Tab-separated table of C-alpha atoms in Angstrom:
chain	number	residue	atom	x	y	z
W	1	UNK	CA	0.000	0.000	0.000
W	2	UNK	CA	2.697	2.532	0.799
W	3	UNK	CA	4.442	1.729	-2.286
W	4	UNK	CA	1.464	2.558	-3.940
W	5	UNK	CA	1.053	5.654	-2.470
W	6	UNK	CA	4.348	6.819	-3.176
W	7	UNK	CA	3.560	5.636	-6.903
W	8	UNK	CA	0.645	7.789	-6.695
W	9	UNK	CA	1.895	10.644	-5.053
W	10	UNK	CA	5.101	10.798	-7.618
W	11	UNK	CA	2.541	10.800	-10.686
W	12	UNK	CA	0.734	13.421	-9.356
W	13	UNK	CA	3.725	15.566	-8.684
W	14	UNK	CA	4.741	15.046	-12.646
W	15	UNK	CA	1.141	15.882	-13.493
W	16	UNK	CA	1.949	19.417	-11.658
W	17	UNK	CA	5.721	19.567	-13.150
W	18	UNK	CA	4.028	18.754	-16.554
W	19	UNK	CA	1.061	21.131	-16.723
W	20	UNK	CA	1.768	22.381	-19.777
W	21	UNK	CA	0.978	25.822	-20.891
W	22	UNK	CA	-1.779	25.356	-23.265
W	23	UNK	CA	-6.170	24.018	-23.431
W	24	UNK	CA	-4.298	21.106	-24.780
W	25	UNK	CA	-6.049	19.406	-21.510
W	26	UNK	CA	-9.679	20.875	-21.805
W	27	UNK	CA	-9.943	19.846	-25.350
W	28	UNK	CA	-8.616	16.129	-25.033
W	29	UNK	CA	-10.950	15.270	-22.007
W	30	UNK	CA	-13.331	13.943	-23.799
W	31	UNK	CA	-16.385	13.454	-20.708
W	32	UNK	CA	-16.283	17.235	-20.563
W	33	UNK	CA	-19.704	18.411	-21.226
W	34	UNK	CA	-20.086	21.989	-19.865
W	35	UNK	CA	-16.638	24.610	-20.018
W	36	UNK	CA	-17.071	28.347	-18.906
W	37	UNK	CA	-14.867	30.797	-20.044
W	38	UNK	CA	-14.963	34.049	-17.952
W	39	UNK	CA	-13.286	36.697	-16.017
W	40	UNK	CA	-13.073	40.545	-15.818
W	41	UNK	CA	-14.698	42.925	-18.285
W	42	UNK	CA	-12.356	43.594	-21.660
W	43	UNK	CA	-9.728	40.906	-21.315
W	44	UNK	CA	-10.874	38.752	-23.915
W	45	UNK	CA	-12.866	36.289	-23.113
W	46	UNK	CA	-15.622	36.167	-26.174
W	47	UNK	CA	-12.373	35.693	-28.492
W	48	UNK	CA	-10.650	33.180	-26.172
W	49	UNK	CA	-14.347	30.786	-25.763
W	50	UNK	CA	-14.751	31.243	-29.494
W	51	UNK	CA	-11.085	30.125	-30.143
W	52	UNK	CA	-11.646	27.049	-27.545
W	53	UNK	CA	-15.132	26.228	-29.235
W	54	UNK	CA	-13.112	25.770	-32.485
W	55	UNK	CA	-10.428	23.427	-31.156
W	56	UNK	CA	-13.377	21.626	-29.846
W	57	UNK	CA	-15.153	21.304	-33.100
W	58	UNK	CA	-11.954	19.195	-34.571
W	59	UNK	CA	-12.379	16.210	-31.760
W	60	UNK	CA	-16.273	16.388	-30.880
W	61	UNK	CA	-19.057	15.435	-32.760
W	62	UNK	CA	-20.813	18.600	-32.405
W	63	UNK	CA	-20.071	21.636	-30.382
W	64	UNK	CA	-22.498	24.780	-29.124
W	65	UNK	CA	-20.843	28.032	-27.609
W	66	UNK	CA	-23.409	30.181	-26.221
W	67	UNK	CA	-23.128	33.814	-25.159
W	68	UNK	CA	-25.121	34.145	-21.692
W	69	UNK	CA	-22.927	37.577	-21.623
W	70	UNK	CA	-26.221	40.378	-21.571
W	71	UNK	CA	-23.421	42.473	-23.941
W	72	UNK	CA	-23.490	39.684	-27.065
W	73	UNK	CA	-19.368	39.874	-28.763
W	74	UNK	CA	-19.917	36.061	-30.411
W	75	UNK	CA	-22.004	38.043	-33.644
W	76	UNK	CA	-19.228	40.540	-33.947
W	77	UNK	CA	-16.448	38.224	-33.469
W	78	UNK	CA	-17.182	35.279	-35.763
W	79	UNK	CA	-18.945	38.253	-38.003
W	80	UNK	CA	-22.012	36.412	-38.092
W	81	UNK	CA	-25.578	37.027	-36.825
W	82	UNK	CA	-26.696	34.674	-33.879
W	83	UNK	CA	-30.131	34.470	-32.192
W	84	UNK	CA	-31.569	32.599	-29.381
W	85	UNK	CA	-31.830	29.138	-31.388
W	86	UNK	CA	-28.737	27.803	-31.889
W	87	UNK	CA	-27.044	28.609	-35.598
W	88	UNK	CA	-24.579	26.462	-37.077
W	89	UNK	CA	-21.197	28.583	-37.772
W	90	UNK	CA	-20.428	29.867	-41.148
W	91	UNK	CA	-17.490	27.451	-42.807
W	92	UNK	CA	-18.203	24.454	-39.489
W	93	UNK	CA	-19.917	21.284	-40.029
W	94	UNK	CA	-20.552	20.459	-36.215
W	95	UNK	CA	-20.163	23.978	-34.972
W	96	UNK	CA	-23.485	26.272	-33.205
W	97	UNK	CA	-23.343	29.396	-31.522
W	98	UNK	CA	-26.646	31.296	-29.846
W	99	UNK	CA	-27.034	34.532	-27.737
W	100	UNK	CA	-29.706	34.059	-25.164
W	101	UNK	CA	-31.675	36.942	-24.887
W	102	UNK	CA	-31.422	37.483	-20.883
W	103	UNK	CA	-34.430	39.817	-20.367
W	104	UNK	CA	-37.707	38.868	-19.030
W	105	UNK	CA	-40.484	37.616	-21.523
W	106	UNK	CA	-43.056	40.659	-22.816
W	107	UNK	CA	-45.630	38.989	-20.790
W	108	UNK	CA	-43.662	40.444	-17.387
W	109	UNK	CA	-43.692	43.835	-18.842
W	110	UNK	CA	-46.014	46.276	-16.958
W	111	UNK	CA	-48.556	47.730	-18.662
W	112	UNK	CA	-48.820	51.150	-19.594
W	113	UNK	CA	-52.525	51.905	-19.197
W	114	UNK	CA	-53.064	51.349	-14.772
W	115	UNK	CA	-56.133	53.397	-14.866
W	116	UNK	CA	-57.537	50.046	-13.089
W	117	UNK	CA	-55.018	47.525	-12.647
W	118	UNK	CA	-56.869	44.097	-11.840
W	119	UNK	CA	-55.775	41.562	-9.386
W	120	UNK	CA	-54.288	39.665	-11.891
W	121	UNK	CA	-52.183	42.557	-13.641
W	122	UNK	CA	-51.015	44.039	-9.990
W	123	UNK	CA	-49.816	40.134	-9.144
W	124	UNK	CA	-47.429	40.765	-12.329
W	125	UNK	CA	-46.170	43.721	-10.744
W	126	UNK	CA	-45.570	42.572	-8.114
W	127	UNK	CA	-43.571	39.368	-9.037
W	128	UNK	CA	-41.766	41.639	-11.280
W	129	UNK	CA	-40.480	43.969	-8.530
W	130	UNK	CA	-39.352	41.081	-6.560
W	131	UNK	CA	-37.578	39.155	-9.390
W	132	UNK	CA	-36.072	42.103	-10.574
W	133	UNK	CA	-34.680	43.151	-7.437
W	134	UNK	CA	-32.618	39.763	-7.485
W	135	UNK	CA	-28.873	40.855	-8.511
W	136	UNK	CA	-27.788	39.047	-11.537
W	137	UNK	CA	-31.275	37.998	-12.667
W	138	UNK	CA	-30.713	38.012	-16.257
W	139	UNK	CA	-28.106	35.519	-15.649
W	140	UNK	CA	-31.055	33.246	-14.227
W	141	UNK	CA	-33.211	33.437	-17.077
W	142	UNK	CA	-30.471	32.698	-19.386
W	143	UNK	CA	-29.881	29.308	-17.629
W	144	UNK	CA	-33.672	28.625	-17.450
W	145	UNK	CA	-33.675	29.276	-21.220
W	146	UNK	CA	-30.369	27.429	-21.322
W	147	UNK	CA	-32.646	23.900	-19.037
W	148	UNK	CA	-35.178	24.137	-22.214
W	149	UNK	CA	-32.748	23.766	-24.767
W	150	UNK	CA	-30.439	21.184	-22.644
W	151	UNK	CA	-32.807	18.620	-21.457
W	152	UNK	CA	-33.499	17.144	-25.209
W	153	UNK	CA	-30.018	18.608	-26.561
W	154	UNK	CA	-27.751	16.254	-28.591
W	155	UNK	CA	-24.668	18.775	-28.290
W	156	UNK	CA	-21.802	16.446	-26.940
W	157	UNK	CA	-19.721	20.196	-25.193
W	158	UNK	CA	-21.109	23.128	-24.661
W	159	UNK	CA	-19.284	26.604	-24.296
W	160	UNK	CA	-19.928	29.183	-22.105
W	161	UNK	CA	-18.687	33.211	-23.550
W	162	UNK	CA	-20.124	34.014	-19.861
W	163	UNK	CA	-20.435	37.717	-18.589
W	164	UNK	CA	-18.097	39.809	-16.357
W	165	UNK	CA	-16.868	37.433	-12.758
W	166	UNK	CA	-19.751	38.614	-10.734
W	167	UNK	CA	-22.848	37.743	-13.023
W	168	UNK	CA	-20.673	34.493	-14.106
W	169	UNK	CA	-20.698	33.946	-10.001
W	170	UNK	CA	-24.496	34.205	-10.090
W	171	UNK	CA	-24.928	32.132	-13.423
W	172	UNK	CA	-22.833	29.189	-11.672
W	173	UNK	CA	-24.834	28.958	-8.397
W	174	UNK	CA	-28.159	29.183	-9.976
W	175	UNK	CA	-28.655	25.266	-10.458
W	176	UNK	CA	-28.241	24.509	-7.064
W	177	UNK	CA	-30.470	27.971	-6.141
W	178	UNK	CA	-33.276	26.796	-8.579
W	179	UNK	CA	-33.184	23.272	-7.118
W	180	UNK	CA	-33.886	24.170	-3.976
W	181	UNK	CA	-36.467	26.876	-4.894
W	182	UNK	CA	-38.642	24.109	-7.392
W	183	UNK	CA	-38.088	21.920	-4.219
W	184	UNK	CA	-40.018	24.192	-1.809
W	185	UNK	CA	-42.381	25.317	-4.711
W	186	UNK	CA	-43.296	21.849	-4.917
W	187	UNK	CA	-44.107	21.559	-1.072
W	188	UNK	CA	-45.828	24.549	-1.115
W	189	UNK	CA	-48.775	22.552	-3.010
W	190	UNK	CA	-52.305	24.166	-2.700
W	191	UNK	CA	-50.675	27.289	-1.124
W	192	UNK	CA	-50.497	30.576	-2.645
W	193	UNK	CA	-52.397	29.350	-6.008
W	194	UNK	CA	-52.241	32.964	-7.986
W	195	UNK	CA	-48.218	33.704	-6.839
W	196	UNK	CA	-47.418	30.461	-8.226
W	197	UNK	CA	-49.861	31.090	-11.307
W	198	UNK	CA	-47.475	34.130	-11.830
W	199	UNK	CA	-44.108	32.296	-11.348
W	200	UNK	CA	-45.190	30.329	-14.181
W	201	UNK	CA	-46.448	33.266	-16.245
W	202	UNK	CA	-42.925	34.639	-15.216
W	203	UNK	CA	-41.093	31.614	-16.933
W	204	UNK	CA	-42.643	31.524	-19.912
W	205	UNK	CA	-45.219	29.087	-18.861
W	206	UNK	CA	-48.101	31.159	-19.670
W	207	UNK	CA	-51.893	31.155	-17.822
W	208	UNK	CA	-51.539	27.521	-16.577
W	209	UNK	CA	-53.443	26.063	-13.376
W	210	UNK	CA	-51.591	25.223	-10.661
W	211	UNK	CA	-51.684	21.705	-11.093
W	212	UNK	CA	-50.198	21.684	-14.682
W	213	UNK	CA	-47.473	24.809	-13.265
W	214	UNK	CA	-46.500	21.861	-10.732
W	215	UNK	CA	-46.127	18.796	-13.156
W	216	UNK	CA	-43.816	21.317	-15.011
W	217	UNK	CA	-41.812	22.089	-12.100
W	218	UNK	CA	-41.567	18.259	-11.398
W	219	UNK	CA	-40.401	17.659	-14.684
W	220	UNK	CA	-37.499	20.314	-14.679
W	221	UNK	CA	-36.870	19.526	-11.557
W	222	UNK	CA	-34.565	16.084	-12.474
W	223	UNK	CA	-33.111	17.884	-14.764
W	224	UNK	CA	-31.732	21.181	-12.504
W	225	UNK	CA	-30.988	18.457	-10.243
W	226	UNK	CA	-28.717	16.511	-13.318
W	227	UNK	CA	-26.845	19.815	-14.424
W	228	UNK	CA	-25.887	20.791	-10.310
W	229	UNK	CA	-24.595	17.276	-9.988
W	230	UNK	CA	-22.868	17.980	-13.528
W	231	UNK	CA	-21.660	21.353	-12.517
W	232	UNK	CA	-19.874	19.873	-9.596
W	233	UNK	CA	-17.605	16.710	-11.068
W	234	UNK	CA	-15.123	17.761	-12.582
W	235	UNK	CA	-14.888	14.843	-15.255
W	236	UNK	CA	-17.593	16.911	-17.113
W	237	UNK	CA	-17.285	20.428	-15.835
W	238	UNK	CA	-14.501	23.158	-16.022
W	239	UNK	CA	-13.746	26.840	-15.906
W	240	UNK	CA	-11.085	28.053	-17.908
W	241	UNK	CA	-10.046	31.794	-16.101
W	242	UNK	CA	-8.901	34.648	-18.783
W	243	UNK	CA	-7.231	37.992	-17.526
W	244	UNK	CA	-4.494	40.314	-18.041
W	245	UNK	CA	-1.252	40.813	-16.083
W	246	UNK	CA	-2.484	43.449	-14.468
W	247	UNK	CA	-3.418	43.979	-10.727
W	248	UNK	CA	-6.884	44.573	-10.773
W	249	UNK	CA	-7.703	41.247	-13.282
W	250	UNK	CA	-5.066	39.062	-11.062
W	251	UNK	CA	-7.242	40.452	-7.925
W	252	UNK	CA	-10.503	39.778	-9.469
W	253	UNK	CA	-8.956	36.307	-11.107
W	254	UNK	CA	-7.627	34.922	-7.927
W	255	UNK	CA	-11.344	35.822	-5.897
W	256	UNK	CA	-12.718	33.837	-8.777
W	257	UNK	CA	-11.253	30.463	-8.238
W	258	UNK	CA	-11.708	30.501	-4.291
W	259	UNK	CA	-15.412	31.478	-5.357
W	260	UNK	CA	-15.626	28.563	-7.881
W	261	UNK	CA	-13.929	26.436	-5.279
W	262	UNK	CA	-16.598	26.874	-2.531
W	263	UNK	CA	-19.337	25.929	-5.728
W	264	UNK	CA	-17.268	22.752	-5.735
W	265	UNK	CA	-16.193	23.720	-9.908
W	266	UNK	CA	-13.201	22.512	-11.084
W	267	UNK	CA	-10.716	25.002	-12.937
W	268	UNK	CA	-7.185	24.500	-13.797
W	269	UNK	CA	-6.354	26.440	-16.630
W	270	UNK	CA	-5.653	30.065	-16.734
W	271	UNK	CA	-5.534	32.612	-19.880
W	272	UNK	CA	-3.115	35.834	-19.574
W	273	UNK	CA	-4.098	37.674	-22.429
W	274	UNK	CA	-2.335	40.615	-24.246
W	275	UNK	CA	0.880	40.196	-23.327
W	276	UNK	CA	3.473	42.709	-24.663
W	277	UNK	CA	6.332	40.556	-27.004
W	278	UNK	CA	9.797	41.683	-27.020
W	279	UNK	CA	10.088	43.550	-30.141
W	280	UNK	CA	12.855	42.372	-32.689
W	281	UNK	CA	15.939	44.458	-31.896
W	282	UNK	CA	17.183	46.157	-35.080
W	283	UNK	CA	20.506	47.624	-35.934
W	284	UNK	CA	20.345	51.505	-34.454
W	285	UNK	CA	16.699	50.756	-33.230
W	286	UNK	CA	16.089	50.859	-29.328
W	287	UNK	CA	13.112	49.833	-29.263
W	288	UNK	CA	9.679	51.060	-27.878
W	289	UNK	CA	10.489	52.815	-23.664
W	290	UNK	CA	6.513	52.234	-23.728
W	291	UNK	CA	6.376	48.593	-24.348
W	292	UNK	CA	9.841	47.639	-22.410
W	293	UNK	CA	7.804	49.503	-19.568
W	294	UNK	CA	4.718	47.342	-20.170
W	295	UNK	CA	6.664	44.089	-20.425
W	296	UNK	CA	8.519	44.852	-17.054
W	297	UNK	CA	4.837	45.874	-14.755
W	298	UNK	CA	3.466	42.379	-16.926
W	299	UNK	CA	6.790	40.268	-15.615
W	300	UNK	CA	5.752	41.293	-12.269
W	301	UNK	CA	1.830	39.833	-12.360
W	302	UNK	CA	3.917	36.993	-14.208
W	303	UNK	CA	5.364	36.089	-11.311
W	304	UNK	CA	3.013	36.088	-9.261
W	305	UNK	CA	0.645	34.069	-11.199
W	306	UNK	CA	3.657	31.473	-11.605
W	307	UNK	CA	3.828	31.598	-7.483
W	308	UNK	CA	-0.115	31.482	-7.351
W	309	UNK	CA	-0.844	28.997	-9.630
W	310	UNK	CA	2.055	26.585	-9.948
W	311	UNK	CA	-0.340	23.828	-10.477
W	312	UNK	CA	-2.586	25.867	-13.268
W	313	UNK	CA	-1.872	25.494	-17.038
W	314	UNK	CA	-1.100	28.922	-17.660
W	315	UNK	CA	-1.302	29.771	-21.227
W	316	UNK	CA	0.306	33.422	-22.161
W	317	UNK	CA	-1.321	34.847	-25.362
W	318	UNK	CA	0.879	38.132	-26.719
W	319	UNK	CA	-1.258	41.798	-27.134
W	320	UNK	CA	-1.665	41.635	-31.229
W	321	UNK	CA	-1.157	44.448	-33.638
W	322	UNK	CA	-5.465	43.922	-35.063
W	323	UNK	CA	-8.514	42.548	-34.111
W	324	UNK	CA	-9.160	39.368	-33.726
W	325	UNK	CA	-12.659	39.487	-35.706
W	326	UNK	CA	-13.787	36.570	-38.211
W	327	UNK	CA	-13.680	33.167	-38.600
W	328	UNK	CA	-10.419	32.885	-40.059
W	329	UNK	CA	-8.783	35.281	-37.624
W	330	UNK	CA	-9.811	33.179	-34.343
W	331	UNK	CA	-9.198	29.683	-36.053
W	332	UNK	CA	-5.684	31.198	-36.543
W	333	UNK	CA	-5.742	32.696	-32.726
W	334	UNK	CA	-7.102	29.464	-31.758
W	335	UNK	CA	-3.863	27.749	-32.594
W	336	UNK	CA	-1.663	29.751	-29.843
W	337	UNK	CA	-3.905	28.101	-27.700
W	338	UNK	CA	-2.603	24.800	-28.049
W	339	UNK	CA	1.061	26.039	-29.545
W	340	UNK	CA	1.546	29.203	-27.445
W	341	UNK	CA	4.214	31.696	-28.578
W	342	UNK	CA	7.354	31.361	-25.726
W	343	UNK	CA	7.143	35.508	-24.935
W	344	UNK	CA	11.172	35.104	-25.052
W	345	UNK	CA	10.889	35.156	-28.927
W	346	UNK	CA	10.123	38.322	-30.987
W	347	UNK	CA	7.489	39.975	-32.861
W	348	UNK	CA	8.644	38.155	-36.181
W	349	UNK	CA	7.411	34.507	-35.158
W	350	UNK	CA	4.513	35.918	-34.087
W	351	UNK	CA	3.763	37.402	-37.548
W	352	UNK	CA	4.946	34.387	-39.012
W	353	UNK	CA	1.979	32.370	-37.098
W	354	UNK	CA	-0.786	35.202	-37.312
């Protein structure tokens, strides 16, 4: 048994020596089902899920990224027009994409004319104040929209472009919210028949009786209950982090993963995005006292993600000279996220590959 340990323990310390700096890991775990791709605000995410999506599509039989970010970027960076319904991808065979419109349905609206508002209409109201007082509610109806699509879906991975670390936060805690909330709903039984009347009218469900609202919260509820389980094993699960090397991303990044850990969610791979490259040194050129600043204040953050997150796959993308913006462009990005660029080499290989 000891000698077995030992075994153990040694492979797991070359697992940590050998985390290579690259998604190379994400996209060859095949029982993977559900990846989120997130961090702070500008850093890149929509181009980094888009670019993992597409490594995806080469060793899975079909592949949906979906944008629960209330700010769609998947149109504008694939350059193609998504909806709610998922679209296959211009030029992919086995690769969708959908935005999911995270407002509440028209039927939540409140009227204009409340000359006399019936029971019924000030119910709505009412259920509207309270839902909409909820932080990060859009982020719920995305997912419910997200249970309708998932419970008959025959996607084999599905992609998260998720919104800014708080919302994401929100987004990620909502199975486990939801499946204790159908739970009580279900206990409340012949309790409260109009509120619950209005919780279905809320989701969609339309003017149903309260028996038919509760055989439809039965039914979802095996399935909220199949996604938390899902959510939390990280054989099928994972969150890959994206930021800059910066102070306030690293802050935000590193109050990410001990939030992700207390949701039990498994993440091991981090993205540091737009990284300044050493500029090929020419004969009588100095080079740029702007960017040999940058690269210094990013060595430090370097470090410190090194120290942090010696166990991470840490995958350093460079800053680029354009946009990454159309198919072509992130299939080519894509790449550096298997085959990163070492930052030691200059600006010329990196033109070579882009």
């Amino acid at each position: 048994d000891d000698v077995a340990s030992l075994a153990k323990m040694a492979e797991a310390l070359d697992d940590l020596q050998d985390a290579e700096p690259s998604v190379r890991n994400v996209i060859h775990q095949s029982s993977l089902r559900w990846i989120f791709v997130g961090g702070k605000g500008g850093v890149g995410k929509t181009t980094c899920s888009c670019s993992i999506a597409v490594l995806l599509s080469r060793v899975r039989e079909k592949v949906l990224i979906i944008s629960t970010d209330p700010a769609h970027n998947i149109s504008d960076s694939l350059q193609q027009k998504f909806t709610s319904s998922p679209t296959k991808v211009n030029g992919f065979d086995n690769l969708f994409a959908m935005e999911i419109d995270s407002k509440l349905s028209d039927s939540t609206e409140i009227p204009d004319d409340l000359a006399e508002p019936d029971v019924k209409t000030v119910g709505k109201m009412v259920m509207q104040e309270v839902i909409g007082a909820f932080p990060g509610i859009d982020e719920a109806m995305s997912f419910a929209e997200v249970l309708k699509l998932v419970k008959g879906m025959d996607f084999s991975v599905v992609v998260f472009d998720t919104a800014p670390t708080g919302h994401t936060l929100r987004l990620l805690s909502f199975p486990s919210l939801l499946e204790k909330g159908l739970g009580k709903l279900l206990k409340l039984k012949s309790k409260f028949t109009g509120m619950l009347s209005q919780i279905g009218g809320l989701f969609g469900m339309g003017d149903m009786s309260q028996d038919d609202l509760l055989q439809k919260v039965d039914e979802l509820l095996p399935a909220v209950k199949q996604v938390n389980e899902q959510f939390q094993d990280p054989d099928q699960t994972t969150f890959v982090c994206v930021c800059i090397a910066e102070f306030l991303s690293l802050y935000e990044t590193e109050r990410l993963i001990q939030d992700l850990a207390k949701y039990s969610i498994d993440t091991h791979n981090i993205i540091v995005n737009q990284l300044v490259f050493p500029l090929q040194q020419s004969a009588g050129n100095g080079g740029c006292p702007t960017c040999a600043s940058r690269r210094r204040l990013q060595a430090k953050y370097l470090d410190q993600i090194s120290d942090l997150y010696e166990d991470f796959h840490v995958i350093k993308l460079p800053l680029l000279p354009h946009e990454v913006r159309g198919c072509d462009q992130v299939v080519r990005f894509s790449d550096l996220l298997i085959e990163p660029i070492p930052p030691t080499q200059s600006a010329t290989a990196l033109d070579d590959r882009l």
